[in-house]
Amino acid sequence: MFEDLRSWYQAEKKYTREVMNITATIHHNGSSTSPTPQSSPETSGPIAIFFFTYYALVFISGSIGNIVIIASVVKYKRMKTVVNIFLVNLAISDLLFVTLSIFDGIAFIADGKWLLGDAFCRIQGTMIEISYTVSVCTLTVVAAERYISICHPHRIKRTFQQAYNTCVFVWMFSVIFCSGLFYGYTTSPNDDGDVVCRNDYWSTESRLSFYIVHSILVYMVPLGVMCFSHWFISKALIRQKMRTFSTYSSSIDQITKDVDETDVNKNESQASHIGGKLDGKKEWKRNVKQANKRMKVVRLLLVVTIVFFVLWTPFIVVRLLKYFSVEINELLWRGTQLLIFGNTAVNCFIYALMSPAFREAFKGIFCCAKRLRNKNYSTSRSFDISETVKRKTSINNKVIYKV
């Protein structure tokens, strides 16, 4: 998937070398004997520094953020819902992606050379594609689950075990679908004789065919399913909200009418009749609260889905254009790669901003870590103090004994 990413530095060196040769020829024709190296804005030092810094920041924030998401659902019982199980699966795939991407950073530091051998080249290239496929399939499953739960509430709800089984199936499908890449990726020498990791075993036609099928099955079809699901979910929630408010309005009108018709001397049956309607008001409030909670969950999932496709679409499109031999600006190509790496680190911030439950869980995780550090410090401090007291007591005892 990222053979161009791993060898982009080699392309820079080749471009710079060609510019130097052309410049040397010009100077030679102009009676100059020394070549004058030139560099384009794309290959300048600040761009390389920015690229490396971005890699480091995404790796740190993505690793910590996804680990905190997983820990929040594992630690707190109230966070164990069917939707959150799928979000944990998404966090695992993001964590795998951001962890494997650090090896591309190592190749970047090594001037584009692959230093980790042919076997790991095949594993890394294949697993990165698998993690992307898992992310897309997980978002699709979440959208379908929400659609069934909200638009068809009378159907049997998915259990935790079914959610776990679905996650296992998603990983199995992704591994099988992307397994061919294991035989496509290999280490091979480039024009400079340096060993690089890239999808070099397949022919250009084979790579193009695979990525066309991949883009259809693991991009266009899931995108269509998610758009369909979220559209009908939104319509269903709006209808439910309007129906709830209509019921509440009718209940209030009836209660007001009954109160007006009831005087102080009426019997208790009429009072209990009105009381029952007041209990209906409490039930209405519960329904409104539940509807608002559902709306927040759907809004959160919608934002996660939109962000995912906004950050991945440029890369998918540009990659296909490159395989169709369309000339792509190198800076644009690198920019699309930065976007997909950034996607691995954004979900934790979205959850913290939009989900009160995740926000409280995150606070609990970080506060627990802080309390643990303070406890370790206090224990260490108490141990030091007790040792000091023991030594002083021992000295005093010795002094008293000598006297």
Coordinates of C-alpha atoms in Angstrom, one line a residue:
M1 CA 0.0 0.0 0.0
F2 CA 2.8 2.4 0.9
E3 CA 5.6 1.4 -1.4
D4 CA 5.7 4.9 -2.8
L5 CA 5.7 6.3 0.7
R6 CA 8.7 4.2 1.7
S7 CA 10.7 5.2 -1.4
W8 CA 9.7 8.8 -1.8
Y9 CA 13.0 9.9 -0.3
Q10 CA 14.8 7.9 -3.0
A11 CA 12.7 9.8 -5.6
E12 CA 13.9 13.1 -4.1
K13 CA 17.5 12.0 -4.3
K14 CA 17.0 10.9 -7.9
Y15 CA 15.3 14.2 -8.8
T16 CA 18.1 16.2 -7.1
R17 CA 20.8 14.2 -8.9
E18 CA 19.1 14.8 -12.3
V19 CA 18.9 18.6 -11.5
M20 CA 22.6 18.5 -10.5
N21 CA 23.5 16.8 -13.8
I22 CA 21.6 19.2 -15.9
T23 CA 23.1 22.2 -14.0
A24 CA 26.5 20.7 -14.4
T25 CA 26.0 20.4 -18.2
I26 CA 24.8 24.0 -18.4
H27 CA 27.8 25.2 -16.5
H28 CA 30.1 23.1 -18.6
N29 CA 28.7 24.5 -21.8
G30 CA 29.2 28.0 -20.2
S31 CA 32.9 27.2 -19.4
S32 CA 32.2 26.4 -15.8
T33 CA 33.9 23.3 -14.3
S34 CA 31.9 22.9 -11.1
P35 CA 28.3 21.6 -10.8
T36 CA 25.8 23.7 -8.8
P37 CA 23.4 21.6 -6.9
Q38 CA 19.8 22.8 -6.9
S39 CA 16.8 21.7 -4.9
S40 CA 13.1 22.1 -5.4
P41 CA 10.8 23.5 -2.6
E42 CA 9.4 20.0 -2.3
T43 CA 12.7 18.5 -1.3
S44 CA 13.9 21.3 0.9
G45 CA 15.0 20.7 4.6
P46 CA 11.9 22.3 6.3
I47 CA 9.6 19.9 4.4
A48 CA 11.6 16.9 5.6
I49 CA 11.6 18.2 9.2
F50 CA 7.9 18.8 9.1
F51 CA 7.3 15.3 7.7
F52 CA 9.4 13.6 10.5
T53 CA 7.8 15.8 13.2
Y54 CA 4.3 15.0 12.0
Y55 CA 5.1 11.3 12.1
A56 CA 6.4 11.5 15.7
L57 CA 3.4 13.5 16.9
V58 CA 0.8 11.2 15.3
F59 CA 2.6 8.1 16.6
I60 CA 2.6 9.5 20.2
S61 CA -1.0 10.9 20.2
G62 CA -2.4 8.0 18.3
S63 CA -0.8 5.3 20.5
I64 CA -1.8 7.0 23.8
G65 CA -5.3 7.9 22.5
N66 CA -6.2 4.5 21.2
I67 CA -4.8 2.7 24.3
V68 CA -7.0 5.0 26.5
I69 CA -10.1 4.2 24.4
I70 CA -9.5 0.5 24.9
A71 CA -8.7 0.8 28.6
S72 CA -11.9 2.9 29.2
V73 CA -14.2 0.2 27.8
V74 CA -12.3 -2.6 29.4
K75 CA -12.1 -1.0 32.9
Y76 CA -15.6 0.6 33.3
K77 CA -18.6 -1.7 33.2
R78 CA -20.9 1.1 32.2
M79 CA -18.9 1.6 29.0
K80 CA -19.4 -2.0 27.9
T81 CA -22.1 -1.6 25.2
V82 CA -22.4 -3.2 21.8
V83 CA -21.4 0.1 20.0
N84 CA -18.4 0.6 22.3
I85 CA -17.2 -3.0 21.5
F86 CA -17.1 -2.0 17.8
L87 CA -15.3 1.3 18.7
V88 CA -12.7 -0.7 20.6
N89 CA -12.2 -2.8 17.5
L90 CA -11.7 0.4 15.5
A91 CA -9.2 1.6 18.1
I92 CA -7.3 -1.7 17.8
S93 CA -7.0 -1.3 14.0
D94 CA -5.9 2.3 14.4
L95 CA -3.3 1.3 17.0
L96 CA -2.0 -1.4 14.7
F97 CA -1.8 1.1 11.8
V98 CA 0.0 3.8 13.7
T99 CA 2.4 1.3 15.2
L100 CA 3.3 -0.2 11.9
S101 CA 3.7 3.2 10.3
I102 CA 6.6 4.0 12.6
F103 CA 8.7 1.6 10.5
D104 CA 8.1 3.9 7.5
G105 CA 9.6 6.6 9.6
I106 CA 12.6 4.5 10.2
A107 CA 13.0 4.0 6.5
F108 CA 12.7 7.8 6.1
I109 CA 15.5 8.4 8.6
A110 CA 17.6 5.8 6.7
D111 CA 17.3 7.8 3.4
G112 CA 14.5 5.5 2.1
K113 CA 16.4 2.2 2.7
W114 CA 14.5 -0.7 4.2
L115 CA 16.6 -2.2 7.0
L116 CA 14.2 -4.8 8.5
G117 CA 14.4 -7.7 6.0
D118 CA 12.1 -9.2 3.4
A119 CA 9.9 -11.1 5.8
F120 CA 9.0 -8.0 7.8
C121 CA 8.5 -6.0 4.6
R122 CA 5.8 -8.5 3.6
I123 CA 4.2 -8.5 7.0
Q124 CA 4.2 -4.8 7.5
G125 CA 2.8 -4.0 4.1
T126 CA 0.0 -6.5 4.4
M127 CA -0.9 -5.7 8.0
I128 CA -1.2 -2.0 7.2
E129 CA -3.7 -2.8 4.4
I130 CA -5.5 -5.2 6.8
S131 CA -5.9 -2.5 9.5
Y132 CA -7.4 -0.1 7.0
T133 CA -9.9 -2.8 5.8
V134 CA -10.8 -3.6 9.4
S135 CA -11.5 0.1 10.1
V136 CA -13.8 0.5 7.1
C137 CA -15.7 -2.8 7.8
T138 CA -16.1 -1.9 11.5
L139 CA -17.6 1.5 10.7
T140 CA -19.9 -0.2 8.2
V141 CA -21.0 -2.8 10.8
V142 CA -21.6 0.0 13.4
A143 CA -23.8 2.0 10.9
A144 CA -25.8 -1.2 10.1
E145 CA -26.2 -2.1 13.8
R146 CA -27.5 1.4 14.6
Y147 CA -29.9 1.3 11.6
I148 CA -31.4 -2.0 12.8
S149 CA -31.6 -0.9 16.4
I150 CA -33.3 2.5 15.6
C151 CA -35.3 1.8 12.4
H152 CA -36.4 -1.7 13.3
P153 CA -36.5 -1.7 17.2
H154 CA -38.7 -4.8 17.3
R155 CA -36.0 -7.1 16.0
I156 CA -33.8 -9.0 18.4
K157 CA -31.0 -6.8 19.7
R158 CA -27.4 -7.8 19.1
T159 CA -25.7 -9.4 22.2
F160 CA -22.2 -8.9 23.4
Q161 CA -21.2 -12.3 22.2
Q162 CA -22.6 -11.5 18.7
A163 CA -20.6 -8.3 18.7
Y164 CA -17.4 -10.1 19.6
N165 CA -18.1 -12.7 16.9
T166 CA -18.7 -9.9 14.3
C167 CA -15.4 -8.3 15.2
V168 CA -13.6 -11.7 14.7
F169 CA -15.4 -12.1 11.4
V170 CA -14.3 -8.6 10.3
W171 CA -10.6 -9.5 11.0
M172 CA -10.9 -12.9 9.3
F173 CA -12.4 -11.3 6.2
S174 CA -9.8 -8.5 6.1
V175 CA -6.9 -11.0 6.5
I176 CA -8.2 -13.3 3.7
F177 CA -9.0 -10.3 1.4
C178 CA -5.5 -8.8 1.8
S179 CA -3.5 -12.0 2.0
G180 CA -2.4 -11.7 -1.6
L181 CA -0.4 -8.6 -0.7
F182 CA 1.9 -10.8 1.3
Y183 CA 3.2 -12.2 -2.0
G184 CA 3.2 -8.9 -3.7
Y185 CA 5.5 -7.0 -1.2
T186 CA 9.2 -7.7 -1.4
T187 CA 12.5 -6.0 -0.9
S188 CA 14.3 -5.0 -4.1
P189 CA 17.1 -2.7 -5.1
N190 CA 16.2 0.7 -6.6
D191 CA 18.0 2.8 -9.2
D192 CA 20.7 3.7 -6.6
G193 CA 21.2 0.1 -5.5
D194 CA 19.6 0.7 -2.1
V195 CA 17.2 -2.0 -0.8
V196 CA 13.6 -0.7 -0.5
C197 CA 10.3 -2.4 0.5
R198 CA 7.5 -2.1 -2.1
N199 CA 4.9 -4.0 -4.0
D200 CA 7.3 -5.0 -6.8
Y201 CA 6.4 -8.6 -7.4
W202 CA 3.1 -7.9 -9.0
S203 CA 2.8 -6.5 -12.4
T204 CA 1.4 -3.0 -12.9
E205 CA -1.8 -4.5 -14.3
S206 CA -2.2 -6.8 -11.3
R207 CA -1.7 -3.9 -8.8
L208 CA -4.2 -1.8 -10.7
S209 CA -6.8 -4.6 -10.8
F210 CA -6.4 -5.3 -7.0
Y211 CA -6.7 -1.7 -6.0
I212 CA -9.7 -1.1 -8.2
V213 CA -11.5 -4.1 -6.7
H214 CA -10.3 -3.0 -3.2
S215 CA -11.6 0.6 -3.8
I216 CA -15.0 -0.7 -4.8
L217 CA -15.5 -3.4 -2.1
V218 CA -13.7 -1.6 0.8
Y219 CA -14.5 2.0 0.0
M220 CA -17.4 2.7 -2.4
V221 CA -19.8 -0.1 -1.1
P222 CA -19.2 0.7 2.6
L223 CA -19.6 4.4 1.9
G224 CA -22.9 3.7 0.2
V225 CA -24.1 1.5 3.1
M226 CA -23.1 4.1 5.7
C227 CA -24.8 7.0 3.8
F228 CA -28.0 4.9 3.5
S229 CA -27.9 3.9 7.2
H230 CA -27.2 7.4 8.6
W231 CA -29.9 8.9 6.3
F232 CA -32.6 6.6 7.5
I233 CA -31.4 6.7 11.1
S234 CA -31.7 10.5 11.0
K235 CA -35.2 10.4 9.6
A236 CA -36.3 7.8 12.1
L237 CA -35.0 9.8 15.1
I238 CA -36.6 13.0 13.8
R239 CA -40.0 11.1 13.5
Q240 CA -39.6 9.7 17.0
K241 CA -38.8 13.1 18.5
M242 CA -41.8 14.7 16.8
R243 CA -44.1 11.8 17.9
T244 CA -42.8 12.1 21.5
F245 CA -43.5 15.9 21.6
S246 CA -46.9 15.4 20.1
T247 CA -47.8 12.8 22.8
Y248 CA -46.5 15.2 25.5
S249 CA -48.6 18.1 24.2
S250 CA -51.7 16.0 24.1
S251 CA -51.1 14.8 27.7
I252 CA -50.6 18.3 29.0
D253 CA -53.8 19.5 27.4
Q254 CA -55.8 16.6 28.8
I255 CA -54.3 17.1 32.3
T256 CA -55.2 20.8 32.2
K257 CA -58.7 20.0 31.1
D258 CA -59.2 17.4 33.9
V259 CA -57.9 19.9 36.5
D260 CA -60.3 22.5 35.4
E261 CA -63.2 20.1 35.6
T262 CA -62.2 18.8 39.0
D263 CA -63.1 20.8 42.1
V264 CA -61.9 20.3 45.7
N265 CA -64.9 18.0 46.6
K266 CA -64.3 15.4 43.9
N267 CA -63.6 11.9 45.0
E268 CA -60.1 10.3 45.1
S269 CA -60.7 8.3 41.9
Q270 CA -60.5 11.4 39.8
A271 CA -57.4 12.6 41.6
S272 CA -55.7 9.3 41.1
H273 CA -56.7 9.5 37.4
I274 CA -54.9 12.8 37.1
G275 CA -52.0 11.3 39.1
G276 CA -51.7 8.5 36.6
K277 CA -51.4 11.1 33.8
L278 CA -48.7 12.9 35.7
D279 CA -46.9 9.6 35.9
G280 CA -47.2 9.5 32.1
K281 CA -45.3 12.8 32.1
K282 CA -42.4 11.2 33.9
E283 CA -42.4 8.4 31.4
W284 CA -42.4 11.0 28.6
K285 CA -39.3 12.6 30.2
R286 CA -37.6 9.2 30.2
N287 CA -38.4 8.7 26.6
V288 CA -37.1 12.1 25.7
K289 CA -33.9 11.4 27.6
Q290 CA -33.4 8.1 25.9
A291 CA -34.1 9.7 22.5
N292 CA -31.5 12.4 23.2
K293 CA -29.0 9.8 24.2
R294 CA -29.5 7.9 21.0
M295 CA -29.2 11.1 19.0
K296 CA -25.8 11.8 20.7
V297 CA -24.5 8.4 19.9
V298 CA -25.6 8.6 16.2
R299 CA -24.1 12.1 16.0
L300 CA -20.8 10.8 17.4
L301 CA -20.7 7.9 14.9
L302 CA -21.6 10.2 12.0
V303 CA -18.8 12.5 12.8
V304 CA -16.3 9.6 13.1
T305 CA -17.5 8.3 9.7
I306 CA -17.3 11.7 8.0
V307 CA -13.8 12.4 9.4
F308 CA -12.6 8.9 8.3
F309 CA -13.8 9.3 4.7
V310 CA -12.7 12.9 4.4
L311 CA -9.1 11.9 5.4
W312 CA -9.0 8.8 3.4
T313 CA -10.7 9.8 0.1
P314 CA -7.8 12.0 -1.2
F315 CA -5.4 9.1 -0.8
I316 CA -7.7 6.5 -2.4
V317 CA -8.3 8.8 -5.4
V318 CA -4.7 9.8 -5.9
R319 CA -3.4 6.3 -5.6
L320 CA -5.8 5.1 -8.3
L321 CA -4.8 8.0 -10.5
K322 CA -1.1 7.1 -10.0
Y323 CA -1.7 3.5 -11.1
F324 CA -3.6 4.8 -14.1
S325 CA -0.3 6.6 -15.0
V326 CA -1.7 10.1 -14.3
E327 CA 1.1 12.6 -13.4
I328 CA 0.6 13.5 -9.7
N329 CA 2.5 16.3 -7.9
E330 CA 4.8 14.8 -5.3
L331 CA 3.8 17.2 -2.6
L332 CA 0.1 16.4 -3.2
W333 CA 0.9 12.7 -2.9
R334 CA 2.7 13.2 0.4
G335 CA -0.1 15.4 1.7
T336 CA -2.6 12.6 1.2
Q337 CA -0.4 10.2 3.1
L338 CA -0.2 12.7 6.0
L339 CA -4.0 12.8 6.2
I340 CA -4.4 9.0 6.5
F341 CA -1.8 8.8 9.2
G342 CA -3.5 11.7 11.1
N343 CA -6.8 9.8 11.0
T344 CA -5.4 7.2 13.5
A345 CA -5.1 9.9 16.2
V346 CA -8.3 11.9 15.8
N347 CA -11.0 9.5 17.2
C348 CA -9.9 9.9 20.9
F349 CA -10.4 13.7 20.6
I350 CA -13.8 13.3 18.9
Y351 CA -14.9 11.0 21.7
A352 CA -13.6 13.4 24.4
L353 CA -15.4 16.3 22.8
M354 CA -18.8 14.7 21.8
S355 CA -19.3 11.8 24.3
P356 CA -19.8 12.7 28.1
A357 CA -19.4 9.0 28.9
F358 CA -16.1 8.7 27.2
R359 CA -15.0 12.0 28.6
E360 CA -15.6 10.8 32.2
A361 CA -13.9 7.5 31.4
F362 CA -10.9 9.3 30.1
K363 CA -10.7 11.4 33.2
G364 CA -11.0 8.3 35.3
I365 CA -8.1 6.6 33.4
F366 CA -5.8 9.6 33.7
C367 CA -6.8 10.3 37.4
C368 CA -6.2 6.6 38.2
A369 CA -2.7 6.8 36.7
K370 CA -2.0 10.0 38.6
R371 CA -3.2 8.5 41.9
L372 CA -1.1 5.4 41.2
R373 CA 2.0 7.6 40.8
N374 CA 1.2 9.6 43.9
K375 CA 0.6 6.3 45.8
N376 CA 4.0 4.9 44.7
Y377 CA 5.6 8.2 45.6
S378 CA 4.0 8.2 49.1
T379 CA 4.9 4.6 49.6
S380 CA 8.5 5.3 48.7
R381 CA 8.6 8.4 50.9
S382 CA 7.1 6.5 53.8
F383 CA 9.7 3.8 53.4
D384 CA 12.5 6.4 53.4
I385 CA 11.1 8.0 56.5
S386 CA 10.7 4.7 58.3
E387 CA 14.3 3.7 57.5
T388 CA 15.5 7.0 58.8
V389 CA 13.6 6.6 62.0
K390 CA 15.0 3.1 62.4
R391 CA 18.5 4.3 61.9
K392 CA 18.1 7.1 64.4
T393 CA 16.5 4.7 67.0
S394 CA 19.4 2.3 66.5
I395 CA 22.0 5.0 67.0
N396 CA 20.2 6.3 70.2
N397 CA 20.0 2.7 71.5
K398 CA 23.7 2.2 71.0
V399 CA 24.5 5.5 72.7
I400 CA 22.3 4.6 75.7
Y401 CA 23.9 1.2 75.9
K402 CA 27.4 2.6 75.9
V403 CA 26.5 5.1 78.7

